[in-house]
Amino acid sequence: MSPQPVLVVGSIGLDDVETPFGKAQGVLGGSAVYASAAASLFAPVRFVGVCGEDLPADAFEFLRARGVDLSGLERVAGGKTFRWAGRYHFDMNARDTLLTELNTLATFDPKVPPAWRQTPFVFLGNLLPSIQGKVLDQLPSRPVLAVLDTMNYWIENAPSDVKAAAAIRRMGPSSVVVKKGEHGALLFTDGRVFAAPALPLEEVFDPTGAGDAFAGGFVGSLAAEGRVDEPSLRRAVIAGSAVASFCVERFSVEGLRDRSPKEIEARIAQFRELAHWS
Ligand code: AMP
């Protein structure tokens, strides 16, 4: 298969983030934003998300400039963008959510443009689980790969929607990727296990969006190769880890904003060497 596009659906957020190294207020965030910024380093991205009038008009210019198709962006007149606030401790694996204000996300009814409904690679970012299901219902045929994320807020507030783990086990998946924060990622495929490293914690400035950046890089890399098999999965785990490492170096999406293909290649090479397996 030749390089394929990725459909990304998720939240757009205005975040307040506090880490031991500083504070950022009202900065661009959201699962769809981090994932698109990451995936578009590898493959063309089709973006579906909702925001309010309060989001700066040029917030997505860097994504547009990178070829992200924003036809699925809905801006609600008079509405407010989803807001989230979080605080990290010195052990940056621990974070407290201080605020979750759904605003326009509460009534989001994502519409996948008809021309995008056959997109072979799909990432459903952290979003109301029932809405993630509504997106899949709009795709007439099974995508080659659909990756789905969630988080504590939905596990606690919509437990009946979040039955994924049990359902996935019943499906008997051939490959499983486990992302373990500072401990990197594990890939289980065809009875073998591969471990990929993460950056040492001293180099982490703001972990927000690392999971979405990993997932975006992972799906983007597979879409760029146009296939899902053991070698491409291994390269995708390395690509995801490398992109997540860029993400955590700065607040918001700044770490993903101006990355040249050369820088990405160099970081991927560094991770490949650390992983010893590709
Ligand atoms: P991560 O650090 O990968 O868990 O992603 C953090 C991003 O998810 C932030 O930029 C938030 O705007 C967004 N977010 C936080 N809570 C939620 C939620 N309940 N639903 C959707 N997006 C969220």
XYZ file of C-alpha atoms and ligand atoms in Angstrom:
301
model
C 0.000 0.000 0.000
C 1.206 3.563 -0.688
C 1.202 6.310 2.012
C -2.285 6.767 3.446
C -4.088 9.584 5.277
C -5.062 9.521 8.961
C -8.456 10.617 10.281
C -8.083 12.249 13.713
C -11.109 12.968 15.920
C -10.777 14.207 19.494
C -10.877 17.184 21.816
C -9.597 20.702 21.228
C -8.733 22.321 24.531
C -7.579 25.475 26.189
C -5.386 24.189 29.000
C -3.964 25.611 32.218
C -0.922 23.563 33.138
C 1.335 23.737 36.164
C 4.544 21.724 36.399
C 7.476 21.997 38.820
C 9.127 24.152 36.115
C 6.443 26.737 35.424
C 2.873 27.562 34.513
C 1.027 28.067 31.237
C -2.503 29.456 31.037
C -5.081 29.166 28.296
C -2.688 27.350 25.979
C -3.688 25.175 23.054
C -4.232 21.521 23.921
C -6.667 18.670 23.403
C -6.235 15.121 22.206
C -7.004 15.873 18.545
C -4.549 18.760 18.483
C -1.610 16.837 19.966
C -2.335 13.778 17.843
C -2.649 15.786 14.602
C 0.505 17.740 15.318
C 2.309 14.404 15.784
C 0.719 12.388 12.951
C 1.208 15.184 10.409
C 4.973 14.811 10.829
C 4.548 11.543 8.902
C 1.280 11.453 6.940
C -1.572 13.659 5.665
C -4.107 14.299 8.435
C -7.876 14.864 8.281
C -9.027 16.664 11.408
C -12.462 16.585 13.060
C -13.042 18.577 16.253
C -15.069 21.312 17.919
C -14.082 24.628 19.491
C -15.764 27.823 20.622
C -15.381 31.410 19.526
C -12.747 32.005 22.194
C -10.059 30.003 20.383
C -7.656 32.388 18.599
C -8.381 32.392 14.846
C -4.777 31.510 13.985
C -4.445 28.684 16.542
C -4.370 26.011 13.845
C -2.212 27.837 11.304
C 0.790 25.640 12.072
C -1.301 22.530 11.416
C -2.712 23.955 8.194
C 0.804 24.872 7.077
C 1.786 21.251 7.620
C -0.988 20.057 5.359
C -3.593 19.112 7.984
C -7.017 19.301 6.340
C -9.232 21.221 8.771
C -12.525 20.836 6.874
C -13.870 18.877 9.857
C -13.242 21.718 12.332
C -16.470 23.092 13.786
C -16.405 26.501 15.478
C -19.589 27.072 17.515
C -20.800 30.678 17.343
C -21.031 32.074 20.874
C -19.669 28.813 22.314
C -16.742 28.213 24.649
C -13.877 25.839 23.953
C -13.353 22.791 26.187
C -11.116 23.711 29.153
C -8.873 21.535 31.230
C -6.461 22.381 34.050
C -3.873 20.060 35.526
C -0.991 20.111 37.973
C 2.044 17.824 37.925
C 4.206 16.925 40.895
C 7.949 16.388 40.985
C 7.203 12.811 40.063
C 5.682 13.796 36.762
C 3.921 10.471 36.385
C 1.411 11.855 38.896
C -0.993 14.585 37.846
C -4.044 16.156 39.468
C -6.870 17.305 37.253
C -7.992 20.646 38.691
C -10.736 21.447 36.201
C -12.653 19.813 33.365
C -15.196 22.118 31.674
C -16.763 20.381 28.700
C -18.403 23.470 27.139
C -18.823 22.854 23.382
C -17.479 19.300 23.799
C -20.605 18.368 25.799
C -22.852 18.655 22.739
C -20.259 17.740 20.106
C -21.812 15.645 17.371
C -18.870 14.934 15.078
C -19.617 14.666 11.392
C -17.015 12.896 9.324
C -17.166 14.553 5.869
C -18.427 11.969 3.312
C -15.159 12.120 1.355
C -13.259 11.021 4.494
C -15.362 8.014 5.450
C -13.059 5.485 3.812
C -9.921 6.796 5.561
C -7.884 3.642 6.297
C -6.082 4.878 9.451
C -8.126 6.391 12.284
C -7.216 7.885 15.658
C -10.023 8.537 18.130
C -8.536 10.739 20.817
C -9.763 11.121 24.356
C -13.422 12.186 24.015
C -16.822 11.120 25.339
C -16.745 7.353 24.701
C -20.253 7.341 23.199
C -19.120 9.966 20.681
C -16.092 7.880 19.743
C -18.577 5.120 18.914
C -20.652 7.534 16.806
C -17.569 8.303 14.719
C -16.907 4.630 14.024
C -20.589 4.214 13.066
C -20.056 6.753 10.282
C -17.328 4.668 8.640
C -18.986 2.226 6.224
C -16.092 -0.240 6.078
C -13.615 -1.271 8.731
C -10.513 0.934 8.702
C -7.158 -0.845 8.338
C -6.394 0.394 11.846
C -8.466 2.312 14.412
C -6.648 3.475 17.559
C -8.689 4.708 20.501
C -7.663 6.537 23.666
C -9.499 7.479 26.844
C -8.659 8.892 30.285
C -9.576 8.825 33.974
C -12.358 11.429 33.562
C -14.377 9.143 31.267
C -13.497 5.949 33.127
C -14.924 7.577 36.279
C -17.860 9.425 34.687
C -18.986 7.107 31.893
C -18.059 3.616 33.161
C -20.769 1.863 31.168
C -19.309 3.322 27.963
C -15.768 2.153 28.812
C -15.868 -1.598 28.359
C -13.023 -1.575 25.917
C -10.506 -3.697 27.787
C -12.827 -6.677 28.162
C -14.104 -6.339 24.592
C -10.571 -6.150 23.203
C -9.553 -9.252 25.150
C -12.521 -11.131 23.657
C -11.370 -10.142 20.168
C -8.032 -11.864 20.742
C -5.800 -9.130 19.279
C -2.676 -10.141 17.364
C -0.695 -7.130 18.665
C -0.896 -4.996 21.800
C 1.003 -1.762 22.521
C 1.320 -0.694 26.145
C 2.434 2.886 26.773
C 3.989 3.241 30.204
C 4.853 6.923 30.611
C 8.439 7.374 31.727
C 9.005 3.619 31.294
C 8.516 3.803 27.548
C 6.360 1.440 25.527
C 5.985 -2.298 25.045
C 4.915 -3.981 21.838
C 3.521 -7.526 22.026
C 3.210 -9.037 18.573
C 3.246 -12.578 17.221
C 4.243 -13.967 20.606
C 7.249 -11.638 20.929
C 7.819 -8.589 23.143
C 9.744 -5.449 22.179
C 10.498 -2.668 24.672
C 11.090 0.930 23.560
C 12.566 3.489 25.958
C 11.272 6.924 26.979
C 13.380 10.000 27.658
C 14.858 10.167 31.170
C 12.544 12.184 33.414
C 15.101 14.988 33.902
C 14.406 16.044 30.322
C 10.649 16.253 30.795
C 9.252 19.781 31.109
C 5.500 19.219 30.610
C 4.110 15.700 30.026
C 0.684 16.945 28.832
C -0.246 15.376 25.521
C 2.568 12.818 25.551
C 0.082 9.957 25.159
C -1.650 11.670 22.232
C 1.673 12.562 20.630
C 2.791 8.931 20.973
C -0.469 7.701 19.427
C -0.348 10.306 16.632
C 3.252 9.440 15.775
C 2.434 5.723 15.961
C -0.586 5.901 13.627
C 1.111 8.463 11.357
C 4.123 6.210 10.902
C 1.934 3.193 10.040
C -0.136 5.311 7.623
C 3.040 6.573 5.943
C 4.094 2.954 5.388
C 0.536 1.982 4.434
C 0.726 -1.356 6.246
C 0.453 -2.936 9.680
C 2.837 -5.830 10.287
C 5.606 -6.585 12.743
C 8.377 -4.460 11.162
C 6.065 -1.465 10.585
C 4.636 -1.787 14.127
C 8.146 -1.756 15.565
C 9.052 1.348 13.556
C 5.754 2.965 14.617
C 6.460 2.415 18.328
C 9.863 4.057 17.869
C 8.319 6.938 15.879
C 5.656 7.461 18.563
C 8.250 7.438 21.348
C 10.461 9.931 19.489
C 7.588 12.334 18.811
C 6.349 12.079 22.415
C 9.854 13.028 23.539
C 9.627 16.254 21.499
C 6.187 16.953 22.944
C 7.290 16.857 26.594
C 10.194 19.262 26.100
C 7.919 22.363 26.090
C 4.503 23.551 27.229
C 1.452 22.941 25.054
C 2.180 21.943 21.435
C 5.349 24.065 21.269
C 7.580 20.992 21.312
C 5.876 19.676 18.167
C 5.493 22.934 16.291
C 8.632 23.628 14.256
C 10.310 20.287 13.775
C 12.210 19.709 10.573
C 12.188 16.242 8.964
C 15.937 16.105 9.734
C 15.372 16.634 13.457
C 12.701 13.956 13.498
C 14.898 11.485 11.676
C 17.749 12.168 14.080
C 15.533 11.654 17.137
C 14.108 8.451 15.677
C 17.645 7.187 15.042
C 18.542 7.984 18.669
C 15.550 6.011 19.952
C 16.233 3.143 17.581
C 19.701 2.869 18.999
C 18.418 2.968 22.586
C 15.854 0.266 21.853
C 18.439 -2.090 20.321
C 15.808 -3.827 18.210
C 15.150 -2.110 14.923
P -2.797 13.532 27.846
O -1.755 14.279 28.638
O -2.217 12.744 26.699
O -3.715 12.736 28.718
O -3.728 14.635 27.128
C -4.016 15.834 27.741
C -4.948 16.632 26.837
O -6.248 16.048 26.893
C -5.073 18.056 27.314
O -4.564 18.929 26.317
C -6.580 18.280 27.552
O -7.088 19.426 26.896
C -7.246 17.033 27.001
N -8.259 16.518 27.938
C -8.185 16.499 29.300
N -9.306 15.936 29.818
C -10.096 15.574 28.781
C -11.383 14.958 28.676
N -12.079 14.581 29.762
N -11.899 14.752 27.427
C -11.196 15.113 26.333
N -9.984 15.716 26.358
C -9.424 15.949 27.560
